[in-house]
């Protein structure tokens, strides 16, 4: 069972937006046993759309197209799909009613003919009703292949995938199970890691595939398996994980959660322990807070944080003694530790993380070298800090600092 | 001059990562007059890579491949490219020296044969030296087409694009100029907008293309032009912008900056005015702080912010009177306004923005409906707030809140 995703829109090709739709679709298809053969991003251009549809039809059983369904002149997907199937448009009554309802209840602006025309659908298509937007999805079957067209607005696309496409695919196809589990390792390069686990890797069962994913000092190891029965492939993958962990004992941090990342692992553990967290962020600028609060349920453990970007704010808000800053510099272990301690007291939390460093490109308030970062963790037993040299690229320094801070906290809370 | 981007890696197809490399490459190619015809994301699979290379060669003049250049067994790009050109691998002395240097100065772990083997290059290729990683880039010319292979690690790919690929492309090809300018509008649907500017759109010169980009209540209007001479297309696009602005006077917010978004416009204006900003974030959880600090130069205007996620922290950190919260609820205009005022005083800033709301899915600390958000702005002249109903999707509520907060601030600072 193979799918191909086609995302339509010049904004993707010129780099105006990052295509997040494909990742969402790829993940949810995998979760129901559908593999993605290819993702193709193409222009808002009739000939290009026709060509991509034909290529995808040759590659895949399920073709999912996003984008180009709006009411304006640059939206040509619907007409082009109609041409591809030698079809014609007919008005759909249910869609018309839905659009009228949206305009009455939400848009509250005069409706145009172009809005009503969004209810014109290829005669062969089944409607995937979009209850939150005026562009309906389409489902067209041809020679035992399915073509699905969805709006490009991520929110609308996601609802349609979850509520319409996935149930229909489940219903239509007998699918295998696909399982991915990812181990997070830290502090070793991918080639060293590969050497350590070479024999294990060589002896992996044929249906388990291994991938190395290096990024910012972490190497993630992904095991992917496909099989008829989820239980038996899960058993096999778990058995391999139990074999490999002892080989990478020092480097192994944990298993990546379904939804991603370290902050989810930490959130679960803090919630389980009934412990709380606060933050005092300087060089990470709120990014750690944003990570935690991007998941629901954060209020169970996350008390909040201060972003003390300017030096003066570290004094005014956190009460870092000025003398400490003049003596040790604002980028120092001493300042990081006091920031964490003060944040812990301020927020009455069990743990508090702090970051202070110079993300570059300019030296900013401190005399510290670009890339120097101190991270501290305050707990009920005291406070400790670590120094890092994270290079000269701003984005990289910030991302690595966030990772390091999360790792520091993770090691602490899993000791308890 | 057309390019095609091929990103290799199962992690993209299964949705484990979002492909940000393509957007970066698309944008930088556009900036030097190279259009991107298509982006294709494919599996770590020999047959698939060969097929994609052949398809891209038929479509484009420049083929840029990322990913699959690491030292481990799942990295097969180099060997496959070698096969595609019926070539063989030869050891490159300069790359060997670079790898040895990296291991000596940075990795500081024993070097393996697989690391040294990263210096094996197809004999027809020119090396694009990767000074920050062990996987070199490759440049291969064939039948007046250029094939470029780059590592998938974003940081390494970006450096190679900027320092090697772009200069070489500039040198090799005479390129046209491509210009994109994007107007931001707010408060009107795309079809209404289209009606308002219909006559203008119809009369656009043939070399200017218009796109509508709706998202979270904003519609962005992108004008794209291509031509031999940058100055004359800029003049033409600017002239069209001057014509369209009066037609959308109430809805027009500003022109999107090169690097994106509203926060950049705001950052520039605050820096120009010599004014400073602080934040008190609840439902946006640090996302506004993170936005501002993700760009360098933030210390010129950004004092910092507090993330007061828990109700108690609004009392403890900001000093919001408890009676205000019990009387009006934590999600209220009163609380938002006091949060902004307290943050302004705490950080000694000229402006302070606050957010308090219920992003869902659960009701959390407050009795407010999911989606209800109050945003306040404190200035030297006082404080004001606005209430928003932003629906039930958590991600959407947070994103819209961030947008609304930025818009509130933008309107204020451009009045000065």
CSV table of N, CA and C in Angstrom, one decimal, chain A residues 10-11 13-16 18 23 26-27 30 36-41 43 48 51 59 71-74 109 112 114-115 155 158 180 182 187-192 194-195 202 209-213 222 256 285-287 289-290 293 295-296 299 303-307 309-310 313 316-317 346-348 361 393-396, chain B residues 10-11 13-16 18 23 26-27 30 36-41 43 48 51 59 71-74 109 112 114-115 155 158 180 182 187-192 194-195 201-202 209-213 222 256 285-287 289-290 293 295-296 299 303-307 309-310 313 316-317 346-348 361 393-396:
chain,number,residue,atom,x,y,z
A,10,UNK,N,3.2,27.7,-5.4
A,10,UNK,CA,4.5,28.4,-5.6
A,10,UNK,C,5.1,28.8,-4.3
A,11,UNK,N,4.3,29.1,-3.3
A,11,UNK,CA,4.9,29.6,-2.0
A,11,UNK,C,5.8,28.5,-1.4
A,13,UNK,N,7.7,26.4,-3.4
A,13,UNK,CA,8.9,26.3,-4.2
A,13,UNK,C,9.8,27.5,-4.1
A,14,UNK,N,9.2,28.7,-3.8
A,14,UNK,CA,10.1,29.9,-3.6
A,14,UNK,C,10.6,30.0,-2.1
A,15,UNK,N,10.2,29.0,-1.3
A,15,UNK,CA,10.7,29.1,0.1
A,15,UNK,C,10.0,30.1,1.0
A,16,UNK,N,8.8,30.5,0.5
A,16,UNK,CA,8.1,31.5,1.4
A,16,UNK,C,7.5,30.8,2.6
A,18,UNK,N,7.4,26.8,4.7
A,18,UNK,CA,7.9,25.4,4.9
A,18,UNK,C,6.7,24.5,4.8
A,23,UNK,N,4.5,16.4,6.2
A,23,UNK,CA,5.0,15.6,7.4
A,23,UNK,C,3.8,15.1,8.2
A,26,UNK,N,2.2,12.3,6.1
A,26,UNK,CA,3.1,11.1,6.1
A,26,UNK,C,3.0,10.3,7.4
A,27,UNK,N,3.0,11.1,8.5
A,27,UNK,CA,2.9,10.5,9.9
A,27,UNK,C,1.5,9.7,10.1
A,30,UNK,N,1.3,6.6,7.9
A,30,UNK,CA,2.1,5.5,8.5
A,30,UNK,C,1.4,4.9,9.7
A,36,UNK,N,4.5,6.1,2.5
A,36,UNK,CA,4.5,7.2,1.5
A,36,UNK,C,5.7,6.9,0.6
A,37,UNK,N,5.5,6.8,-0.7
A,37,UNK,CA,6.5,6.5,-1.6
A,37,UNK,C,7.3,7.8,-1.9
A,38,UNK,N,6.6,8.9,-2.1
A,38,UNK,CA,7.2,10.2,-2.5
A,38,UNK,C,6.4,11.4,-2.2
A,39,UNK,N,7.0,12.5,-1.9
A,39,UNK,CA,6.3,13.8,-1.7
A,39,UNK,C,6.8,14.7,-2.8
A,40,UNK,N,5.9,15.2,-3.6
A,40,UNK,CA,6.2,16.1,-4.7
A,40,UNK,C,5.6,17.5,-4.5
A,41,UNK,N,6.4,18.5,-4.5
A,41,UNK,CA,5.9,19.9,-4.4
A,41,UNK,C,6.0,20.5,-5.7
A,43,UNK,N,4.3,23.5,-8.9
A,43,UNK,CA,3.8,24.9,-9.1
A,43,UNK,C,2.3,24.9,-9.3
A,48,UNK,N,1.9,21.3,-15.1
A,48,UNK,CA,2.7,20.7,-14.1
A,48,UNK,C,1.8,19.8,-13.2
A,51,UNK,N,1.0,16.6,-15.1
A,51,UNK,CA,2.1,15.7,-15.2
A,51,UNK,C,2.4,15.0,-13.9
A,59,UNK,N,3.1,5.5,-9.7
A,59,UNK,CA,3.9,5.1,-8.5
A,59,UNK,C,3.0,4.5,-7.4
A,71,UNK,N,-10.9,30.2,-3.5
A,71,UNK,CA,-11.8,30.8,-4.5
A,71,UNK,C,-11.2,31.8,-5.5
A,72,UNK,N,-9.9,32.0,-5.4
A,72,UNK,CA,-9.3,33.1,-6.2
A,72,UNK,C,-8.7,32.5,-7.5
A,73,UNK,N,-8.3,33.4,-8.4
A,73,UNK,CA,-7.9,33.0,-9.7
A,73,UNK,C,-6.7,32.1,-9.8
A,74,UNK,N,-5.8,32.3,-8.7
A,74,UNK,CA,-4.6,31.5,-8.7
A,74,UNK,C,-4.8,30.1,-8.2
A,109,UNK,N,-19.6,38.4,6.3
A,109,UNK,CA,-19.4,39.4,5.3
A,109,UNK,C,-20.2,39.0,4.1
A,112,UNK,N,-19.8,36.0,-2.1
A,112,UNK,CA,-19.7,36.2,-3.5
A,112,UNK,C,-20.0,35.0,-4.3
A,114,UNK,N,-18.0,33.5,-6.3
A,114,UNK,CA,-16.9,32.6,-6.2
A,114,UNK,C,-16.9,31.7,-5.0
A,115,UNK,N,-17.5,32.2,-3.9
A,115,UNK,CA,-17.7,31.4,-2.7
A,115,UNK,C,-18.7,30.3,-3.0
A,155,UNK,N,-4.8,23.7,9.1
A,155,UNK,CA,-5.9,23.4,10.1
A,155,UNK,C,-7.0,22.6,9.4
A,158,UNK,N,-5.8,19.1,8.2
A,158,UNK,CA,-5.7,18.1,9.3
A,158,UNK,C,-7.0,17.5,9.7
A,180,UNK,N,7.4,2.6,14.0
A,180,UNK,CA,8.7,3.2,14.1
A,180,UNK,C,9.0,3.4,15.6
A,182,UNK,N,12.2,5.1,18.0
A,182,UNK,CA,13.5,5.9,17.8
A,182,UNK,C,14.1,6.0,19.2
A,187,UNK,N,26.2,12.3,22.7
A,187,UNK,CA,27.7,12.4,23.1
A,187,UNK,C,28.6,11.5,22.3
A,188,UNK,N,28.1,11.0,21.2
A,188,UNK,CA,28.9,10.1,20.3
A,188,UNK,C,28.5,10.4,18.9
A,189,UNK,N,29.5,10.3,18.0
A,189,UNK,CA,29.2,10.5,16.6
A,189,UNK,C,28.6,9.3,16.0
A,190,UNK,N,27.9,9.5,14.8
A,190,UNK,CA,27.2,8.3,14.2
A,190,UNK,C,28.1,7.2,13.8
A,191,UNK,N,29.3,7.5,13.4
A,191,UNK,CA,30.2,6.4,12.9
A,191,UNK,C,30.7,5.6,14.1
A,192,UNK,N,31.0,6.2,15.2
A,192,UNK,CA,31.4,5.5,16.5
A,192,UNK,C,30.2,4.6,16.9
A,194,UNK,N,27.8,3.5,15.1
A,194,UNK,CA,27.6,2.4,14.2
A,194,UNK,C,28.6,1.3,14.5
A,195,UNK,N,29.8,1.7,14.8
A,195,UNK,CA,30.8,0.6,15.1
A,195,UNK,C,30.4,-0.2,16.4
A,202,UNK,N,23.9,-5.8,11.9
A,202,UNK,CA,24.0,-6.9,10.8
A,202,UNK,C,23.0,-8.0,11.0
A,209,UNK,N,14.2,-2.1,9.7
A,209,UNK,CA,15.1,-1.2,9.0
A,209,UNK,C,15.7,-0.2,10.0
A,210,UNK,N,17.0,0.1,9.9
A,210,UNK,CA,17.6,1.0,10.9
A,210,UNK,C,18.1,2.2,10.2
A,211,UNK,N,17.8,3.4,10.8
A,211,UNK,CA,18.3,4.7,10.3
A,211,UNK,C,19.0,5.5,11.3
A,212,UNK,N,20.1,6.2,10.9
A,212,UNK,CA,20.8,7.1,11.8
A,212,UNK,C,20.4,8.5,11.5
A,213,UNK,N,20.0,9.2,12.6
A,213,UNK,CA,19.5,10.6,12.4
A,213,UNK,C,20.3,11.6,13.3
A,222,UNK,N,16.6,5.1,14.5
A,222,UNK,CA,15.2,4.7,14.2
A,222,UNK,C,15.1,3.3,13.7
A,256,UNK,N,12.3,8.1,22.0
A,256,UNK,CA,11.5,9.3,21.5
A,256,UNK,C,10.1,8.9,21.6
A,285,UNK,N,15.8,32.7,25.0
A,285,UNK,CA,14.7,33.7,24.7
A,285,UNK,C,13.3,33.2,24.7
A,286,UNK,N,12.9,32.3,25.6
A,286,UNK,CA,11.6,31.9,25.6
A,286,UNK,C,11.3,30.6,24.9
A,287,UNK,N,12.3,30.1,24.2
A,287,UNK,CA,12.1,28.9,23.4
A,287,UNK,C,11.8,27.6,24.2
A,289,UNK,N,10.3,27.6,27.2
A,289,UNK,CA,8.9,27.8,27.6
A,289,UNK,C,7.9,27.5,26.5
A,290,UNK,N,8.2,27.9,25.3
A,290,UNK,CA,7.4,27.7,24.2
A,290,UNK,C,7.3,26.2,23.9
A,293,UNK,N,4.9,24.6,26.5
A,293,UNK,CA,3.5,25.0,26.4
A,293,UNK,C,2.9,24.7,25.1
A,295,UNK,N,2.5,21.9,24.0
A,295,UNK,CA,1.7,20.6,24.3
A,295,UNK,C,0.6,20.9,25.3
A,296,UNK,N,-0.5,20.4,25.1
A,296,UNK,CA,-1.6,20.6,26.1
A,296,UNK,C,-1.2,19.9,27.4
A,299,UNK,N,0.0,22.9,32.1
A,299,UNK,CA,-0.3,23.6,33.4
A,299,UNK,C,-0.2,22.6,34.6
A,303,UNK,N,5.1,26.0,35.8
A,303,UNK,CA,4.7,27.2,36.5
A,303,UNK,C,4.9,28.4,35.7
A,304,UNK,N,5.9,28.4,34.8
A,304,UNK,CA,6.1,29.6,34.0
A,304,UNK,C,7.6,29.9,33.9
A,305,UNK,N,7.9,31.1,33.4
A,305,UNK,CA,9.3,31.4,33.3
A,305,UNK,C,9.5,32.9,33.0
A,306,UNK,N,10.7,33.3,33.3
A,306,UNK,CA,11.0,34.7,32.9
A,306,UNK,C,12.0,34.7,31.7
A,307,UNK,N,11.8,35.6,30.8
A,307,UNK,CA,12.8,35.8,29.7
A,307,UNK,C,13.5,37.1,30.1
A,309,UNK,N,16.2,38.9,29.0
A,309,UNK,CA,17.1,39.0,27.8
A,309,UNK,C,18.2,40.1,28.1
A,310,UNK,N,17.7,41.2,28.6
A,310,UNK,CA,18.7,42.3,28.9
A,310,UNK,C,19.3,42.1,30.3
A,313,UNK,N,17.5,43.4,33.2
A,313,UNK,CA,16.3,42.6,33.7
A,313,UNK,C,16.6,41.4,34.6
A,316,UNK,N,16.7,43.3,37.8
A,316,UNK,CA,15.4,43.8,38.2
A,316,UNK,C,14.3,42.7,38.5
A,317,UNK,N,14.3,41.8,37.6
A,317,UNK,CA,13.2,40.8,37.7
A,317,UNK,C,13.6,39.6,38.6
A,346,UNK,N,10.9,32.3,43.0
A,346,UNK,CA,9.9,33.2,42.4
A,346,UNK,C,8.6,32.4,42.1
A,347,UNK,N,8.8,31.3,41.4
A,347,UNK,CA,7.7,30.5,40.9
A,347,UNK,C,7.3,29.4,41.9
A,348,UNK,N,8.0,29.3,43.0
A,348,UNK,CA,7.7,28.3,44.0
A,348,UNK,C,7.6,26.9,43.3
A,361,UNK,N,25.0,36.9,16.4
A,361,UNK,CA,26.4,37.0,15.9
A,361,UNK,C,27.2,38.1,16.6
A,393,UNK,N,27.1,29.8,15.1
A,393,UNK,CA,25.8,30.0,14.3
A,393,UNK,C,24.7,30.2,15.3
A,394,UNK,N,24.0,31.4,15.2
A,394,UNK,CA,23.0,31.8,16.2
A,394,UNK,C,21.9,30.7,16.4
A,395,UNK,N,21.4,30.3,15.3
A,395,UNK,CA,20.3,29.3,15.3
A,395,UNK,C,20.7,28.0,16.0
A,396,UNK,N,22.0,27.6,15.7
A,396,UNK,CA,22.5,26.4,16.2
A,396,UNK,C,22.8,26.5,17.7
B,10,UNK,N,14.0,8.7,4.5
B,10,UNK,CA,12.8,8.2,4.9
B,10,UNK,C,12.2,9.0,6.1
B,11,UNK,N,13.0,9.7,6.9
B,11,UNK,CA,12.5,10.5,8.0
B,11,UNK,C,11.6,11.6,7.5
B,13,UNK,N,9.6,11.2,4.7
B,13,UNK,CA,8.4,10.5,4.2
B,13,UNK,C,7.5,10.0,5.3
B,14,UNK,N,8.1,9.6,6.4
B,14,UNK,CA,7.3,9.1,7.5
B,14,UNK,C,6.8,10.2,8.4
B,15,UNK,N,7.2,11.5,8.1
B,15,UNK,CA,6.8,12.6,8.9
B,15,UNK,C,7.5,12.8,10.2
B,16,UNK,N,8.7,12.1,10.3
B,16,UNK,CA,9.5,12.3,11.6
B,16,UNK,C,10.1,13.7,11.6
B,18,UNK,N,10.2,17.7,9.5
B,18,UNK,CA,9.7,18.5,8.5
B,18,UNK,C,10.8,19.0,7.6
B,23,UNK,N,12.9,24.7,1.7
B,23,UNK,CA,12.5,26.1,1.7
B,23,UNK,C,13.7,27.0,1.7
B,26,UNK,N,15.1,26.9,-1.9
B,26,UNK,CA,14.2,27.6,-2.8
B,26,UNK,C,14.4,29.1,-2.7
B,27,UNK,N,14.5,29.5,-1.5
B,27,UNK,CA,14.5,31.0,-1.2
B,27,UNK,C,15.9,31.5,-1.8
B,30,UNK,N,16.0,31.5,-5.6
B,30,UNK,CA,15.2,32.7,-6.1
B,30,UNK,C,16.0,34.0,-6.0
B,36,UNK,N,12.7,27.4,-8.9
B,36,UNK,CA,12.6,26.0,-8.6
B,36,UNK,C,11.4,25.4,-9.3
B,37,UNK,N,11.6,24.4,-10.1
B,37,UNK,CA,10.5,23.8,-10.8
B,37,UNK,C,9.7,22.8,-9.9
B,38,UNK,N,10.5,22.0,-9.1
B,38,UNK,CA,9.8,21.0,-8.3
B,38,UNK,C,10.7,20.6,-7.2
B,39,UNK,N,10.1,20.2,-6.1
B,39,UNK,CA,10.8,19.6,-4.9
B,39,UNK,C,10.3,18.2,-4.8
B,40,UNK,N,11.2,17.3,-4.8
B,40,UNK,CA,10.8,15.8,-4.7
B,40,UNK,C,11.5,15.2,-3.5
B,41,UNK,N,10.7,14.7,-2.6
B,41,UNK,CA,11.3,14.0,-1.4
B,41,UNK,C,11.1,12.5,-1.6
B,43,UNK,N,12.8,8.2,-0.9
B,43,UNK,CA,13.3,7.2,0.1
B,43,UNK,C,14.8,7.0,-0.1
B,48,UNK,N,15.0,4.3,-6.3
B,48,UNK,CA,14.2,5.5,-6.3
B,48,UNK,C,15.1,6.7,-6.5
B,51,UNK,N,15.8,6.9,-10.3
B,51,UNK,CA,14.6,7.3,-11.0
B,51,UNK,C,14.4,8.8,-10.8
B,59,UNK,N,13.7,17.6,-16.3
B,59,UNK,CA,12.9,18.8,-16.0
B,59,UNK,C,13.8,20.1,-15.9
B,71,UNK,N,28.2,8.5,7.1
B,71,UNK,CA,29.1,7.4,7.1
B,71,UNK,C,28.5,6.1,7.4
B,72,UNK,N,27.2,6.0,7.6
B,72,UNK,CA,26.6,4.7,8.0
B,72,UNK,C,25.9,4.0,6.9
B,73,UNK,N,25.5,2.8,7.1
B,73,UNK,CA,25.1,1.9,6.1
B,73,UNK,C,23.8,2.4,5.4
B,74,UNK,N,23.0,3.2,6.1
B,74,UNK,CA,21.8,3.7,5.5
B,74,UNK,C,22.0,4.9,4.6
B,109,UNK,N,37.4,11.9,19.2
B,109,UNK,CA,37.1,10.5,19.4
B,109,UNK,C,37.9,9.8,18.4
B,112,UNK,N,37.3,6.4,12.5
B,112,UNK,CA,37.1,5.0,11.9
B,112,UNK,C,37.4,5.1,10.4
B,114,UNK,N,35.3,4.3,8.1
B,114,UNK,CA,34.1,4.9,7.5
B,114,UNK,C,34.2,6.4,7.4
B,115,UNK,N,34.9,7.0,8.4
B,115,UNK,CA,35.0,8.5,8.4
B,115,UNK,C,36.0,8.9,7.3
B,155,UNK,N,22.4,22.8,9.0
B,155,UNK,CA,23.5,23.7,9.2
B,155,UNK,C,24.6,23.6,8.2
B,158,UNK,N,23.3,24.6,4.7
B,158,UNK,CA,23.2,26.1,4.5
B,158,UNK,C,24.6,26.7,4.2
B,180,UNK,N,10.0,39.0,-5.3
B,180,UNK,CA,8.7,38.7,-4.7
B,180,UNK,C,8.5,39.8,-3.7
B,182,UNK,N,5.4,40.9,-0.8
B,182,UNK,CA,4.1,40.3,-0.2
B,182,UNK,C,3.5,41.4,0.7
B,187,UNK,N,-8.4,41.0,8.2
B,187,UNK,CA,-9.7,41.3,8.6
B,187,UNK,C,-10.7,41.1,7.4
B,188,UNK,N,-10.3,40.4,6.3
B,188,UNK,CA,-11.2,40.3,5.2
B,188,UNK,C,-10.8,38.9,4.5
B,189,UNK,N,-11.8,38.2,4.1
B,189,UNK,CA,-11.6,36.9,3.4
B,189,UNK,C,-10.9,37.1,2.0
B,190,UNK,N,-10.4,36.0,1.5
B,190,UNK,CA,-9.7,36.2,0.2
B,190,UNK,C,-10.6,36.5,-0.9
B,191,UNK,N,-11.8,36.0,-0.9
B,191,UNK,CA,-12.7,36.2,-2.0
B,191,UNK,C,-13.2,37.7,-2.0
B,192,UNK,N,-13.4,38.3,-0.8
B,192,UNK,CA,-13.8,39.7,-0.7
B,192,UNK,C,-12.6,40.5,-1.2
B,194,UNK,N,-10.3,39.6,-3.3
B,194,UNK,CA,-10.2,39.5,-4.7
B,194,UNK,C,-11.2,40.4,-5.4
B,195,UNK,N,-12.4,40.5,-4.9
B,195,UNK,CA,-13.4,41.3,-5.5
B,195,UNK,C,-13.0,42.8,-5.5
B,201,UNK,N,-6.1,43.5,-10.6
B,201,UNK,CA,-5.5,42.2,-10.8
B,201,UNK,C,-5.6,41.9,-12.3
B,202,UNK,N,-6.7,42.1,-12.9
B,202,UNK,CA,-6.9,41.8,-14.4
B,202,UNK,C,-5.9,42.6,-15.2
B,209,UNK,N,3.0,38.1,-11.4
B,209,UNK,CA,2.0,37.0,-11.0
B,209,UNK,C,1.5,37.3,-9.6
B,210,UNK,N,0.2,37.1,-9.4
B,210,UNK,CA,-0.4,37.4,-8.1
B,210,UNK,C,-0.8,36.1,-7.4
B,211,UNK,N,-0.5,36.0,-6.1
B,211,UNK,CA,-1.0,34.8,-5.3
B,211,UNK,C,-1.6,35.3,-4.0
B,212,UNK,N,-2.7,34.6,-3.6
B,212,UNK,CA,-3.4,34.8,-2.4
B,212,UNK,C,-3.0,33.8,-1.4
B,213,UNK,N,-2.5,34.2,-0.2
B,213,UNK,CA,-2.0,33.2,0.8
B,213,UNK,C,-2.8,33.5,2.1
B,222,UNK,N,0.9,38.0,-2.7
B,222,UNK,CA,2.3,38.0,-3.2
B,222,UNK,C,2.3,38.4,-4.6
B,256,UNK,N,5.5,42.5,3.9
B,256,UNK,CA,6.3,41.5,4.6
B,256,UNK,C,7.7,41.7,4.3
B,285,UNK,N,2.5,31.3,26.1
B,285,UNK,CA,3.6,30.4,26.6
B,285,UNK,C,5.0,30.7,26.3
B,286,UNK,N,5.4,31.9,25.9
B,286,UNK,CA,6.8,32.2,25.5
B,286,UNK,C,7.0,32.3,24.1
B,287,UNK,N,5.9,32.1,23.3
B,287,UNK,CA,6.1,32.0,21.8
B,287,UNK,C,6.4,33.4,21.3
B,289,UNK,N,8.0,35.8,22.9
B,289,UNK,CA,9.4,36.1,23.2
B,289,UNK,C,10.4,35.3,22.3
B,290,UNK,N,10.0,34.1,22.0
B,290,UNK,CA,10.8,33.3,21.1
B,290,UNK,C,10.9,33.9,19.7
B,293,UNK,N,13.3,36.9,19.8
B,293,UNK,CA,14.7,36.6,20.0
B,293,UNK,C,15.3,35.6,19.0
B,295,UNK,N,15.6,36.3,16.1
B,295,UNK,CA,16.4,37.2,15.2
B,295,UNK,C,17.5,37.9,16.0
B,296,UNK,N,18.6,38.0,15.3
B,296,UNK,CA,19.7,38.7,16.0
B,296,UNK,C,19.4,40.2,16.2
B,299,UNK,N,18.4,42.4,21.4
B,299,UNK,CA,18.8,43.1,22.7
B,299,UNK,C,18.6,44.6,22.5
B,303,UNK,N,13.4,43.8,26.2
B,303,UNK,CA,13.9,43.7,27.5
B,303,UNK,C,13.7,42.3,28.1
B,304,UNK,N,12.7,41.6,27.7
B,304,UNK,CA,12.4,40.3,28.2
B,304,UNK,C,11.0,40.1,28.4
B,305,UNK,N,10.6,39.0,29.1
B,305,UNK,CA,9.2,38.7,29.4
B,305,UNK,C,9.1,37.7,30.5
B,306,UNK,N,7.9,37.7,31.0
B,306,UNK,CA,7.6,36.6,31.9
B,306,UNK,C,6.6,35.7,31.3
B,307,UNK,N,6.8,34.4,31.5
B,307,UNK,CA,5.7,33.5,31.1
B,307,UNK,C,5.0,33.1,32.4
B,309,UNK,N,2.3,31.1,33.4
B,309,UNK,CA,1.4,30.1,32.9
B,309,UNK,C,0.4,29.8,33.9
B,310,UNK,N,0.9,29.5,35.1
B,310,UNK,CA,-0.1,29.2,36.2
B,310,UNK,C,-0.7,30.4,36.8
B,313,UNK,N,1.3,32.2,39.5
B,313,UNK,CA,2.5,32.9,39.1
B,313,UNK,C,2.2,34.3,38.6
B,316,UNK,N,2.3,35.9,42.0
B,316,UNK,CA,3.6,36.0,42.6
B,316,UNK,C,4.6,36.8,41.8
B,317,UNK,N,4.6,36.6,40.6
B,317,UNK,CA,5.7,37.2,39.8
B,317,UNK,C,5.3,38.6,39.3
B,346,UNK,N,8.0,46.3,35.6
B,346,UNK,CA,9.0,45.3,36.0
B,346,UNK,C,10.3,45.4,35.1
B,347,UNK,N,10.0,45.5,33.8
B,347,UNK,CA,11.1,45.5,32.9
B,347,UNK,C,11.6,46.9,32.5
B,348,UNK,N,10.9,47.9,33.1
B,348,UNK,CA,11.2,49.3,32.7
B,348,UNK,C,11.2,49.5,31.2
B,361,UNK,N,-6.9,22.0,25.0
B,361,UNK,CA,-8.3,21.5,24.9
B,361,UNK,C,-9.1,21.5,26.2
B,393,UNK,N,-9.1,24.9,18.4
B,393,UNK,CA,-7.9,24.1,18.1
B,393,UNK,C,-6.7,24.8,18.8
B,394,UNK,N,-6.1,24.1,19.7
B,394,UNK,CA,-5.0,24.6,20.5
B,394,UNK,C,-3.9,25.4,19.7
B,395,UNK,N,-3.4,24.7,18.7
B,395,UNK,CA,-2.3,25.3,17.9
B,395,UNK,C,-2.8,26.6,17.3
B,396,UNK,N,-4.0,26.6,16.8
B,396,UNK,CA,-4.6,27.7,16.1
B,396,UNK,C,-4.8,28.9,17.1
